[in-house]
Amino acid sequence: MSPAALGQRLRTARKRLGWTLTQLAEKCDVSITTISRAERGQLALGYENLTALGRALDIDIGSLFASNAGQAQPTQGPVVTRAGEGVAYRGLSFTYEFLAPNAPGKPFEPVLGTVHAREFNGPQDYARHAGHEFVFVLSGEIDVHFESGDTVRLSKGDSLYFDSRIGHAYVTKSKTLAKVVGAITDESEHIAFARLGHPQSSY
């Protein structure tokens, strides 16, 4: 999906709620300039801003990229995504291929990713978002930088799980761009209850 197509969907969702750019910016803590440029297709968004906007607009990220965005139907059975049929979007350091984008209400976001960042430029590269993240390296080699100062090197077959509220950044270290598969969650009600030590409510 092109930045222009995504921008039009964001604008439509905002207009549907009757919000101005200022109101949306206040609700998601993303700058007015960033939202405006994204809506006009002039800026590719990273996952941190995508999740913030999706949460404010009450839109599942996968549904935002779905072919029938805004018209998702309850899942009736298994959702198959054939090879190459995910919805691709190039962000700041990743090219995401969102899998099962038409399945609403997913407790996690399954993605294929190509890490096209080649160097870590400092704290401005960190992404942070609620929830947890799991990544498995399909090919190539990556470094995952954390704002704690840790750097984890992952090669083909390696995996990593972490709290994605911690600033993190991916960089390809191999000659060819690394490919990964990942699962990204938001901070669900159930996780929040568990974190607080409360019994989990029924699903």
mmCIF file of C-alpha atoms in Angstrom, residues 51-162:
data_model
loop_
_atom_site.group_PDB
_atom_site.id
_atom_site.type_symbol
_atom_site.label_atom_id
_atom_site.label_comp_id
_atom_site.label_asym_id
_atom_site.label_seq_id
_atom_site.Cartn_x
_atom_site.Cartn_y
_atom_site.Cartn_z
ATOM 1 C CA THR A 51 -0.321 2.131 16.491
ATOM 2 C CA ALA A 52 -0.948 5.499 18.165
ATOM 3 C CA LEU A 53 -3.175 6.652 15.303
ATOM 4 C CA GLY A 54 -4.960 3.311 15.077
ATOM 5 C CA ARG A 55 -5.680 3.331 18.806
ATOM 6 C CA ALA A 56 -7.029 6.887 18.712
ATOM 7 C CA LEU A 57 -9.179 6.171 15.665
ATOM 8 C CA ASP A 58 -10.287 2.795 17.104
ATOM 9 C CA ILE A 59 -8.980 0.935 14.062
ATOM 10 C CA ASP A 60 -7.071 -2.350 14.145
ATOM 11 C CA ILE A 61 -3.844 -1.823 12.191
ATOM 12 C CA GLY A 62 -4.436 -4.878 10.029
ATOM 13 C CA SER A 63 -7.940 -3.639 9.234
ATOM 14 C CA LEU A 64 -6.470 -0.270 8.277
ATOM 15 C CA PHE A 65 -4.518 -2.024 5.539
ATOM 16 C CA ALA A 66 -7.292 -4.461 4.591
ATOM 17 C CA SER A 67 -8.861 -4.366 1.145
ATOM 18 C CA ASN A 68 -12.229 -3.662 2.761
ATOM 19 C CA ALA A 69 -10.965 -1.278 5.440
ATOM 20 C CA GLY A 70 -13.746 -0.052 7.678
ATOM 21 C CA GLN A 71 -16.009 -2.955 6.590
ATOM 22 C CA ALA A 72 -14.366 -5.887 8.381
ATOM 23 C CA GLN A 73 -16.714 -8.756 9.156
ATOM 24 C CA PRO A 74 -16.487 -11.111 12.130
ATOM 25 C CA THR A 75 -14.147 -14.007 11.384
ATOM 26 C CA GLN A 76 -16.142 -17.104 10.447
ATOM 27 C CA GLY A 77 -13.242 -19.528 10.046
ATOM 28 C CA PRO A 78 -9.548 -19.839 9.229
ATOM 29 C CA VAL A 79 -8.058 -16.826 7.463
ATOM 30 C CA VAL A 80 -5.489 -17.784 4.825
ATOM 31 C CA THR A 81 -2.967 -15.346 3.374
ATOM 32 C CA ARG A 82 -1.258 -16.800 0.307
ATOM 33 C CA ALA A 83 2.396 -16.081 -0.442
ATOM 34 C CA GLY A 84 2.781 -12.516 -1.613
ATOM 35 C CA GLU A 85 -0.829 -11.599 -0.849
ATOM 36 C CA GLY A 86 -0.233 -9.699 2.387
ATOM 37 C CA VAL A 87 -0.542 -5.913 2.312
ATOM 38 C CA ALA A 88 2.895 -4.301 2.019
ATOM 39 C CA TYR A 89 3.777 -0.923 3.491
ATOM 40 C CA ARG A 90 7.217 0.629 3.714
ATOM 41 C CA GLY A 91 7.802 2.362 7.012
ATOM 42 C CA LEU A 92 10.855 4.192 8.331
ATOM 43 C CA SER A 93 13.174 1.209 8.790
ATOM 44 C CA PHE A 94 10.951 -1.719 7.860
ATOM 45 C CA THR A 95 8.910 -2.877 4.952
ATOM 46 C CA TYR A 96 5.910 -4.563 6.555
ATOM 47 C CA GLU A 97 3.751 -7.210 4.918
ATOM 48 C CA PHE A 98 0.635 -7.405 7.066
ATOM 49 C CA LEU A 99 -0.814 -10.917 7.164
ATOM 50 C CA ALA A 100 -4.503 -11.730 7.634
ATOM 51 C CA PRO A 101 -5.352 -8.009 7.296
ATOM 52 C CA ASN A 102 -9.081 -8.741 6.833
ATOM 53 C CA ALA A 103 -9.355 -10.624 10.142
ATOM 54 C CA PRO A 104 -10.797 -8.155 12.688
ATOM 55 C CA GLY A 105 -10.150 -8.115 16.406
ATOM 56 C CA LYS A 106 -6.807 -9.927 16.295
ATOM 57 C CA PRO A 107 -5.047 -10.094 19.703
ATOM 58 C CA PHE A 108 -1.744 -9.687 17.859
ATOM 59 C CA GLU A 109 -0.570 -8.377 14.498
ATOM 60 C CA PRO A 110 1.233 -11.000 12.354
ATOM 61 C CA VAL A 111 3.745 -9.497 9.926
ATOM 62 C CA LEU A 112 6.525 -10.393 7.536
ATOM 63 C CA GLY A 113 9.232 -7.782 7.572
ATOM 64 C CA THR A 114 12.250 -6.722 5.566
ATOM 65 C CA VAL A 115 14.705 -4.672 7.611
ATOM 66 C CA HIS A 116 16.059 -1.997 5.277
ATOM 67 C CA ALA A 117 17.773 0.182 7.900
ATOM 68 C CA ARG A 118 21.543 -0.223 7.537
ATOM 69 C CA GLU A 119 22.742 1.783 10.519
ATOM 70 C CA PHE A 120 21.614 2.962 13.923
ATOM 71 C CA ASN A 121 21.623 6.750 14.104
ATOM 72 C CA GLY A 122 20.819 7.229 17.766
ATOM 73 C CA PRO A 123 17.791 7.668 20.054
ATOM 74 C CA GLN A 124 15.671 9.195 17.277
ATOM 75 C CA ASP A 125 15.517 5.738 15.663
ATOM 76 C CA TYR A 126 13.810 4.080 18.622
ATOM 77 C CA ALA A 127 10.212 2.907 18.295
ATOM 78 C CA ARG A 128 8.042 2.469 21.375
ATOM 79 C CA HIS A 129 4.488 1.200 21.623
ATOM 80 C CA ALA A 130 2.278 -0.585 24.104
ATOM 81 C CA GLY A 131 2.368 -4.350 24.253
ATOM 82 C CA HIS A 132 4.920 -6.989 23.363
ATOM 83 C CA GLU A 133 6.886 -8.008 20.312
ATOM 84 C CA PHE A 134 8.215 -11.307 18.996
ATOM 85 C CA VAL A 135 10.556 -11.590 16.018
ATOM 86 C CA PHE A 136 12.040 -14.643 14.263
ATOM 87 C CA VAL A 137 14.795 -14.216 11.673
ATOM 88 C CA LEU A 138 14.041 -16.004 8.414
ATOM 89 C CA SER A 139 17.196 -14.908 6.591
ATOM 90 C CA GLY A 140 20.131 -12.569 7.057
ATOM 91 C CA GLU A 141 21.391 -11.047 10.275
ATOM 92 C CA ILE A 142 20.114 -8.125 12.367
ATOM 93 C CA ASP A 143 21.012 -6.063 15.392
ATOM 94 C CA VAL A 144 18.216 -4.976 17.700
ATOM 95 C CA HIS A 145 19.214 -1.867 19.654
ATOM 96 C CA PHE A 146 17.483 -1.067 22.953
ATOM 97 C CA GLU A 147 17.399 2.241 24.798
ATOM 98 C CA SER A 148 18.783 0.383 27.829
ATOM 99 C CA GLY A 149 22.069 0.273 25.916
ATOM 100 C CA ASP A 150 21.796 -3.420 25.052
ATOM 101 C CA THR A 151 22.260 -4.617 21.478
ATOM 102 C CA VAL A 152 21.157 -8.126 20.489
ATOM 103 C CA ARG A 153 22.584 -9.790 17.359
ATOM 104 C CA LEU A 154 20.205 -12.265 15.692
ATOM 105 C CA SER A 155 20.975 -14.631 12.823
ATOM 106 C CA LYS A 156 18.806 -16.966 10.752
ATOM 107 C CA GLY A 157 16.718 -19.149 13.068
ATOM 108 C CA ASP A 158 17.172 -16.905 16.112
ATOM 109 C CA SER A 159 14.243 -15.248 17.853
ATOM 110 C CA LEU A 160 13.598 -12.501 20.372
ATOM 111 C CA TYR A 161 10.696 -11.531 22.633
ATOM 112 C CA PHE A 162 10.503 -8.218 24.487
#
